CSV table of C-alpha atoms in Angstrom, one decimal:
chain,number,residue,atom,x,y,z
A,1,ILE,CA,-2.8,-17.2,-6.0
A,2,ILE,CA,-0.3,-14.4,-5.8
A,3,TYR,CA,2.8,-13.5,-3.8
A,4,SER,CA,6.3,-12.3,-4.1
A,5,SER,CA,9.4,-14.0,-4.8
A,6,TRP,CA,12.6,-13.6,-4.2
A,7,ARG,CA,15.1,-15.4,-7.1
A,8,ARG,CA,17.8,-13.8,-7.6
A,9,ASP,CA,21.3,-12.5,-6.7
A,10,THR,CA,20.1,-9.1,-8.4
A,11,ASN,CA,21.9,-6.7,-5.8
A,12,GLY,CA,25.6,-8.9,-6.7
A,13,ASP,CA,26.5,-9.5,-2.8
A,14,GLY,CA,26.5,-13.6,-3.5
A,15,VAL,CA,23.4,-14.9,-1.8
A,16,ILE,CA,19.5,-14.5,-2.7
A,17,ASP,CA,17.6,-12.6,0.5
A,18,VAL,CA,15.0,-10.2,0.7
A,19,ARG,CA,17.6,-6.8,0.0
A,20,ASP,CA,17.6,-8.5,-4.2
A,21,ASN,CA,14.8,-7.2,-6.1
A,22,SER,CA,12.0,-9.7,-5.9
A,23,GLY,CA,9.3,-10.1,-8.8
A,24,ILE,CA,5.3,-11.2,-8.2
A,25,TYR,CA,4.1,-14.5,-9.6
A,26,THR,CA,0.5,-16.0,-9.4
A,27,ARG,CA,0.0,-20.0,-9.5
A,28,ASN,CA,-2.5,-21.3,-10.6
A,29,ILE,CA,-3.5,-23.7,-8.2
A,30,MET,CA,-4.9,-27.0,-10.1
A,31,THR,CA,-2.7,-26.7,-12.7
A,32,GLY,CA,0.7,-25.3,-11.1
A,33,ILE,CA,1.3,-23.2,-14.1
A,34,GLU,CA,3.3,-20.0,-12.7
A,35,THR,CA,2.9,-16.3,-14.3
A,36,VAL,CA,5.7,-13.4,-14.2
A,37,ILE,CA,3.3,-10.4,-13.3
A,38,ALA,CA,6.1,-8.1,-11.8
A,39,GLY,CA,9.9,-9.2,-12.7
A,40,ASP,CA,12.4,-8.7,-10.2
A,41,ASP,CA,14.2,-5.4,-11.9
A,42,TYR,CA,12.5,-4.0,-9.5
A,43,ASN,CA,11.8,-4.1,-6.2
A,44,ASN,CA,8.5,-5.0,-6.0
A,45,MET,CA,5.7,-6.2,-2.8
A,46,PHE,CA,3.0,-6.8,-1.4
A,47,PRO,CA,0.8,-7.8,-3.8
A,48,VAL,CA,-3.2,-8.2,-4.1
A,49,PHE,CA,-6.3,-9.4,-6.1
A,50,SER,CA,-9.3,-6.8,-7.0
A,51,PRO,CA,-12.6,-8.6,-5.8
A,52,ASP,CA,-13.0,-9.8,-9.7
A,53,GLY,CA,-9.6,-11.3,-10.0
A,54,THR,CA,-8.7,-9.5,-13.4
A,55,SER,CA,-6.0,-7.3,-11.9
A,56,VAL,CA,-4.0,-7.3,-9.3
A,57,ALA,CA,-2.1,-4.0,-7.2
A,58,TYR,CA,1.7,-4.2,-5.4
A,59,LEU,CA,4.4,-2.1,-4.3
A,60,SER,CA,7.6,-1.1,-6.2
A,61,VAL,CA,11.0,0.5,-5.7
A,62,ARG,CA,11.6,1.5,-8.2
A,63,ARG,CA,13.9,4.7,-7.7
A,64,ASP,CA,16.4,5.8,-4.9
A,65,THR,CA,14.1,8.2,-3.6
A,66,ASN,CA,16.5,8.9,-0.4
A,67,ARG,CA,19.5,10.0,-2.1
A,68,ASP,CA,21.7,7.7,-0.4
A,69,GLY,CA,23.2,6.2,-4.0
A,70,LYS,CA,21.1,2.6,-3.6
A,71,ILE,CA,17.6,1.6,-4.8
A,72,ASP,CA,16.5,-0.6,-1.3
A,73,SER,CA,13.7,-1.5,1.2
A,74,MET,CA,14.2,2.5,2.4
A,75,ASP,CA,13.5,4.1,-0.6
A,76,ASN,CA,10.0,4.7,-1.8
A,77,PRO,CA,7.6,2.3,-3.6
A,78,GLY,CA,5.6,3.5,-5.6
A,79,LEU,CA,1.4,1.6,-5.8
A,80,TYR,CA,1.4,0.3,-9.4
A,81,LEU,CA,-1.7,-2.2,-10.5
A,82,HIS,CA,-1.6,-4.6,-13.0
A,83,ASP,CA,-4.3,-5.9,-15.7
A,84,LEU,CA,-4.4,-9.2,-16.4
A,85,VAL,CA,-6.7,-9.1,-18.9
A,86,ARG,CA,-4.5,-6.4,-20.5
A,87,ARG,CA,-1.9,-6.8,-19.6
A,88,LYS,CA,-0.3,-3.9,-18.9
A,89,GLU,CA,0.6,-2.0,-15.8
A,90,TYR,CA,-0.1,1.0,-14.6
A,91,LEU,CA,0.8,3.7,-11.9
A,92,LEU,CA,-1.3,4.6,-9.5
A,93,VAL,CA,0.1,6.4,-6.4
A,94,SER,CA,3.9,7.7,-7.4
A,95,ASP,CA,6.4,7.5,-5.4
A,96,LYS,CA,6.9,11.2,-3.9
A,97,SER,CA,5.8,9.4,-0.8
A,98,PHE,CA,6.0,6.3,1.5
A,99,ASN,CA,3.4,4.0,0.2
A,100,LYS,CA,2.5,0.3,2.4
A,101,PHE,CA,-0.8,-2.1,2.0
A,102,PRO,CA,-2.6,-1.4,-0.4
A,103,VAL,CA,-5.7,-3.6,-0.3
A,104,PHE,CA,-8.8,-2.7,-2.6
A,105,THR,CA,-12.7,-2.5,-1.9
A,106,PRO,CA,-15.2,-4.5,-2.5
A,107,ASP,CA,-16.1,-2.9,-6.0
A,108,GLY,CA,-12.7,-3.4,-7.0
A,109,LYS,CA,-12.7,0.5,-8.0
A,110,LYS,CA,-10.5,2.1,-5.7
A,111,ILE,CA,-7.5,0.8,-3.1
A,112,VAL,CA,-7.1,2.4,0.5
A,113,PHE,CA,-3.3,2.3,1.2
A,114,ILE,CA,-1.0,3.7,4.4
A,115,SER,CA,1.3,6.4,2.8
A,116,SER,CA,3.6,10.1,3.5
A,117,TRP,CA,1.3,11.7,1.0
A,118,ARG,CA,0.6,15.3,1.7
A,119,ASP,CA,-1.2,17.0,-1.1
A,120,GLY,CA,1.7,19.9,-3.0
A,121,GLN,CA,4.4,18.3,-0.5
A,122,ASP,CA,7.2,17.5,-2.3
A,123,SER,CA,8.3,14.2,0.0
A,124,GLY,CA,7.1,11.6,2.4
A,125,ASP,CA,9.8,9.3,3.6
A,126,PHE,CA,10.1,5.9,5.1
A,127,PHE,CA,9.8,7.5,8.6
A,128,GLU,CA,7.6,9.8,8.5
A,129,ASN,CA,4.1,9.0,9.8
A,130,LYS,CA,1.7,7.1,7.1
A,131,GLY,CA,-1.8,8.3,7.7
A,132,ILE,CA,-4.7,6.1,5.3
A,133,TYR,CA,-5.1,7.3,1.8
A,134,ILE,CA,-7.8,6.2,-0.8
A,135,VAL,CA,-6.7,5.8,-4.5
A,136,ASN,CA,-10.3,5.7,-7.0
A,137,ILE,CA,-7.9,3.7,-9.6
A,138,VAL,CA,-10.1,5.6,-13.3
A,139,SER,CA,-9.4,9.1,-11.6
A,140,GLN,CA,-6.1,8.4,-9.5
A,141,LYS,CA,-7.7,11.1,-7.1
A,142,ILE,CA,-6.4,10.1,-3.7
A,143,ASN,CA,-8.1,11.2,-0.4
A,144,GLN,CA,-6.8,11.3,3.1
A,145,ILE,CA,-9.1,8.7,5.6
A,146,VAL,CA,-6.8,8.9,8.7
A,147,SER,CA,-4.9,11.8,9.4
A,148,ASP,CA,-1.0,10.8,10.1
A,149,LYS,CA,-0.5,14.3,11.5
A,150,TYR,CA,-0.7,12.8,15.1
A,151,TYR,CA,-0.4,9.4,14.9
A,152,GLY,CA,1.0,6.5,12.3
A,153,SER,CA,-1.6,3.8,11.5
A,154,ARG,CA,-0.7,1.0,9.6
A,155,SER,CA,-2.9,-3.0,7.5
A,156,PRO,CA,-5.9,-1.7,7.7
A,157,VAL,CA,-8.8,-3.7,6.3
A,158,ILE,CA,-11.6,-2.7,4.9
A,159,SER,CA,-15.0,-4.1,6.1
A,160,PRO,CA,-17.4,-7.0,3.5
A,161,LYS,CA,-20.0,-4.2,2.7
A,162,GLY,CA,-17.0,-1.6,2.3
A,163,ASP,CA,-17.7,1.0,4.3
A,164,CYS,CA,-15.4,1.5,7.2
A,165,ILE,CA,-11.6,-0.2,8.0
A,166,ALA,CA,-9.8,-1.7,11.0
A,167,TYR,CA,-6.8,-0.7,11.2
A,168,LEU,CA,-3.3,-0.6,13.7
A,169,SER,CA,-2.4,2.7,15.4
A,170,TRP,CA,0.3,4.2,17.6
A,171,ARG,CA,-2.1,7.5,20.4
A,172,ARG,CA,-1.1,9.2,23.0
A,173,ASP,CA,-0.6,6.9,25.2
A,174,THR,CA,-0.6,3.7,23.8
A,175,ASN,CA,1.7,0.9,22.4
A,176,ARG,CA,-0.8,0.2,19.7
A,177,GLY,CA,-4.6,0.0,19.0
A,178,LEU,CA,-7.3,-1.1,16.6
A,179,TYR,CA,-9.1,2.0,15.4
A,180,LEU,CA,-12.3,1.9,12.8
A,181,ALA,CA,-13.1,4.2,10.0
A,182,TYR,CA,-15.8,5.4,7.3
A,183,LEU,CA,-14.8,5.4,3.6
A,184,ASP,CA,-17.2,7.9,3.5
A,185,ARG,CA,-18.7,10.1,5.6
A,186,GLN,CA,-17.4,12.4,7.7
A,187,PRO,CA,-18.2,11.5,12.5
A,188,ASP,CA,-20.4,12.6,13.6
A,189,ARG,CA,-20.1,15.5,17.0
A,190,GLU,CA,-20.9,12.1,19.5
A,191,ASP,CA,-16.9,10.0,17.5
A,192,LEU,CA,-15.3,14.0,17.6
A,193,ARG,CA,-16.9,13.7,21.7
A,194,GLN,CA,-15.4,10.6,22.0
A,195,TRP,CA,-11.9,10.4,20.0
A,196,ILE,CA,-11.0,14.3,21.6
A,197,GLU,CA,-12.1,12.1,25.2
A,198,ALA,CA,-9.3,9.6,24.3
A,199,ASN,CA,-7.0,11.4,22.9
A,200,LEU,CA,-6.2,14.5,24.3
């Protein structure tokens, strides 16, 4: 199993809680042996195994991106990949945007995530709408799946075939709804008509 855990008073307030940095750990359920994947020098969170179990994707807050004088959960996390075989960490998506909820595609070649990332813009932060993006692990090319222009999205779940995602989104005149988006195809005319009728 893989999990994040608070182990030390990293902010020096005398209490170990969610305000401290969390590390990422694996535990072999047969032997009970725990292994540190990413220590708590930074705030590491939302770990997820690749389908073949050879790597872990996670978020890590490492800089004061909102320039408030402290590094905390209001700062942008970067999206990292830890190769368990090579024991090496790679940055996939920078902390210039606020990233969340990484999930691997079934083939393990890409990661879907929520982000305030916008091509050509310097920074997106915690309070902006989040779109849904996909990053190719090898090329690190990022493509947008669901726009963040008019609403925010979260909690993507990839279908077993890897052709679409289900996700939550706040839309006009709704509290929250469940939506579906395809990863490798554009919506057809009927999809667009239904979307326009439901949202305009």
